[in-house]
XYZ file of C-alpha atoms in Angstrom:
168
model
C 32.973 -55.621 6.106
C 29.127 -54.800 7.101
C 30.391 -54.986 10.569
C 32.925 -52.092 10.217
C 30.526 -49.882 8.277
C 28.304 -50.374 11.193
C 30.884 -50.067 14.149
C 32.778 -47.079 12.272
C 29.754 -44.302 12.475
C 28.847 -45.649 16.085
C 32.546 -44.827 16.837
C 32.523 -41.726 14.982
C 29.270 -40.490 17.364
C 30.547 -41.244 20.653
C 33.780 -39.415 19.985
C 31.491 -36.491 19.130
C 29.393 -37.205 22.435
C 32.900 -37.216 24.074
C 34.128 -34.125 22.911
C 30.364 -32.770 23.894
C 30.809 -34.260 27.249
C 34.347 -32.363 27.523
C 33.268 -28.855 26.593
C 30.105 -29.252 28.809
C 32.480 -30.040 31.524
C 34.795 -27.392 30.750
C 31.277 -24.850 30.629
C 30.892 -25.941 33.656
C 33.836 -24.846 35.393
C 33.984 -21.410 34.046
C 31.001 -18.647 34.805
C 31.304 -19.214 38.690
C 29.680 -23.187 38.622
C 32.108 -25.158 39.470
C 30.728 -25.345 43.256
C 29.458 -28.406 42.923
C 32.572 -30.081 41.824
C 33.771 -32.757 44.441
C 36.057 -31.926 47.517
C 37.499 -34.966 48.271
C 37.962 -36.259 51.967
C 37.274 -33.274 54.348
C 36.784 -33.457 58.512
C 33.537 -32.223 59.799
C 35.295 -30.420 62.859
C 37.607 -28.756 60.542
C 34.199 -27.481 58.219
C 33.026 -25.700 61.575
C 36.036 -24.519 62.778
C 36.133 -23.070 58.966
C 32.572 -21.627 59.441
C 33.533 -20.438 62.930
C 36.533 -18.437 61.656
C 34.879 -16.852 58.858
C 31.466 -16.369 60.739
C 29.391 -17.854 57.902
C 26.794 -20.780 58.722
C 27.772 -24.031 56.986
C 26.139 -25.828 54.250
C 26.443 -29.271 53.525
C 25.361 -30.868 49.909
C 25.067 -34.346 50.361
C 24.437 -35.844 46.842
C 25.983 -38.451 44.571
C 27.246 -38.383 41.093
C 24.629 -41.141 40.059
C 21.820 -39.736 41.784
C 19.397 -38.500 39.176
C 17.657 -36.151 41.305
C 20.579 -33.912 42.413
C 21.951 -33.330 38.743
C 18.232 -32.037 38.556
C 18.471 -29.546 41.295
C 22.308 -28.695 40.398
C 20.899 -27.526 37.024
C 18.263 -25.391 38.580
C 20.541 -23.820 40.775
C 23.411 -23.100 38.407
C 21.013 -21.314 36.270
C 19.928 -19.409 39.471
C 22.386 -16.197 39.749
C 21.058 -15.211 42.882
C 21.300 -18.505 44.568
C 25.029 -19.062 43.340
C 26.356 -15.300 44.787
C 24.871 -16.505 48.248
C 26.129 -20.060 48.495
C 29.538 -18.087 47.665
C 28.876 -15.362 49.543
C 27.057 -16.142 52.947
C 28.263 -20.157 53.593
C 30.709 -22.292 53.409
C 29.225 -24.345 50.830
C 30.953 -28.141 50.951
C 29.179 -30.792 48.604
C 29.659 -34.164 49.511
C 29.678 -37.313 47.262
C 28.405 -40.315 48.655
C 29.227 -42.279 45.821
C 33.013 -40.888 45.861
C 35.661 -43.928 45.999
C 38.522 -42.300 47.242
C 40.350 -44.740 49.356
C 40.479 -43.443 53.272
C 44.036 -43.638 54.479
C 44.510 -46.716 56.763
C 43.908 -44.666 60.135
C 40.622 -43.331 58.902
C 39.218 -46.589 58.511
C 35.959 -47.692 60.891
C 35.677 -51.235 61.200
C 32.330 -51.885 63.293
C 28.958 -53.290 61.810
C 30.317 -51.950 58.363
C 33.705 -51.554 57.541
C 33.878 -47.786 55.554
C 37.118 -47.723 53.227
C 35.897 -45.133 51.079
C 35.150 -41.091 50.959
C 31.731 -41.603 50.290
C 31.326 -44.069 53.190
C 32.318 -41.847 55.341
C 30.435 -39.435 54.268
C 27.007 -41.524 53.925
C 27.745 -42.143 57.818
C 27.805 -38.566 58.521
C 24.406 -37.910 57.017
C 22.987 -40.800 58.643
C 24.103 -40.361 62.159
C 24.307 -36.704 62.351
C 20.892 -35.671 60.463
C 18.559 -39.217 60.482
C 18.568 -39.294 56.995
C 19.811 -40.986 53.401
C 17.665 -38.742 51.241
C 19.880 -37.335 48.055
C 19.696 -34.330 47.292
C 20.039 -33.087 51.227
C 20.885 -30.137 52.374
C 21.496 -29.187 55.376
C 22.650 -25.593 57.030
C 24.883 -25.623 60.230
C 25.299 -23.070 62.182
C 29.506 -23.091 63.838
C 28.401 -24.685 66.962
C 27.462 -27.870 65.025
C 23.475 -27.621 65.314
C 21.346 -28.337 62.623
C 19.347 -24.598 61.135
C 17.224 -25.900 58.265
C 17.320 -28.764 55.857
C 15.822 -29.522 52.368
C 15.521 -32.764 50.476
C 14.972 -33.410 46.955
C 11.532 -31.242 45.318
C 10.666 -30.222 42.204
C 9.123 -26.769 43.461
C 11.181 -24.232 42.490
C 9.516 -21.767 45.092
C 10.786 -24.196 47.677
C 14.391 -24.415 46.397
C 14.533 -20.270 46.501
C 13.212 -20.036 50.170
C 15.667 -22.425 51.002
C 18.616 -20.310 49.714
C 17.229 -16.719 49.390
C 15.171 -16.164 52.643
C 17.315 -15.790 56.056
């Protein structure tokens, strides 16, 4: 009986966290913020053709829902109006999970030194062999002929994060 009086109000406060955890997601979507949620399994040469078509330089988000550092500058970013209307407005914005587990279909998969069989795999080789890095947060304009414009990795400076995004 001591047990259940103790399990019962720990039970009671994570479906209050839950519910929490819902509405902040569902905040999240609405107001124009949902750029960051995940695309699943896109092709690079379709992302420039994309950026080609629409004459807009392409920005890639590498990040990872774990990594601590990205929710960070997500949350700075959200809250930045100005920064949101351009990532809408002048890119093709495409955030990419590392950490995503999406199974690639069976002709997608790269068996070499490392097999990849996930989304994120994939993904994690693209940053590595295309821009010589693993940092997360990294992001990384491209203009449509595939060639890297400017990059950023993770900072706290906030004056950093707007020259990034505001100045062109």
């Amino acid at each position: 009986m001591r047990y259940l009086k103790k399990v019962i109000p720990c039970f009671t406060m994570l479906l209050i966290i839950g519910c929490f955890t819902k509405t902040q997601h569902k905040n999240r979507l609405s107001n124009d913020r949902n750029i960051f949620e995940p695309v699943g399994n896109v092709y690079f040469d379709d992302l420039l053709a994309q950026a080609a078509e629409e004459k807009k330089p392409l920005l890639l988000f590498f990040t990872a829902y774990s990594a601590r550092s990205t929710s960070r500058m997500e949350d700075y970013i959200r809250q930045n109006k100005a920064i949101i209307k351009r990532l809408k407005s002048d890119f093709i914005f495409v955030p990419l999970h590392l950490d995503n587990k999406e199974k690639l279909s069976k002709n997608e998969l790269v068996t070499n030194e490392i097999t990849q069989r996930t989304v994120g795999q994939k993904y994690y080789k693209w940053q590595v062999e295309k821009f010589k890095t693993n940092a997360q947060p990294y992001f990384v304009i491209i203009d449509a002929k595939g060639n890297k414009v400017k990059d950023m990795i993770y900072t706290k400076d906030f004056s950093k994060i707007n020259d990034f995004f505001l100045k062109k």
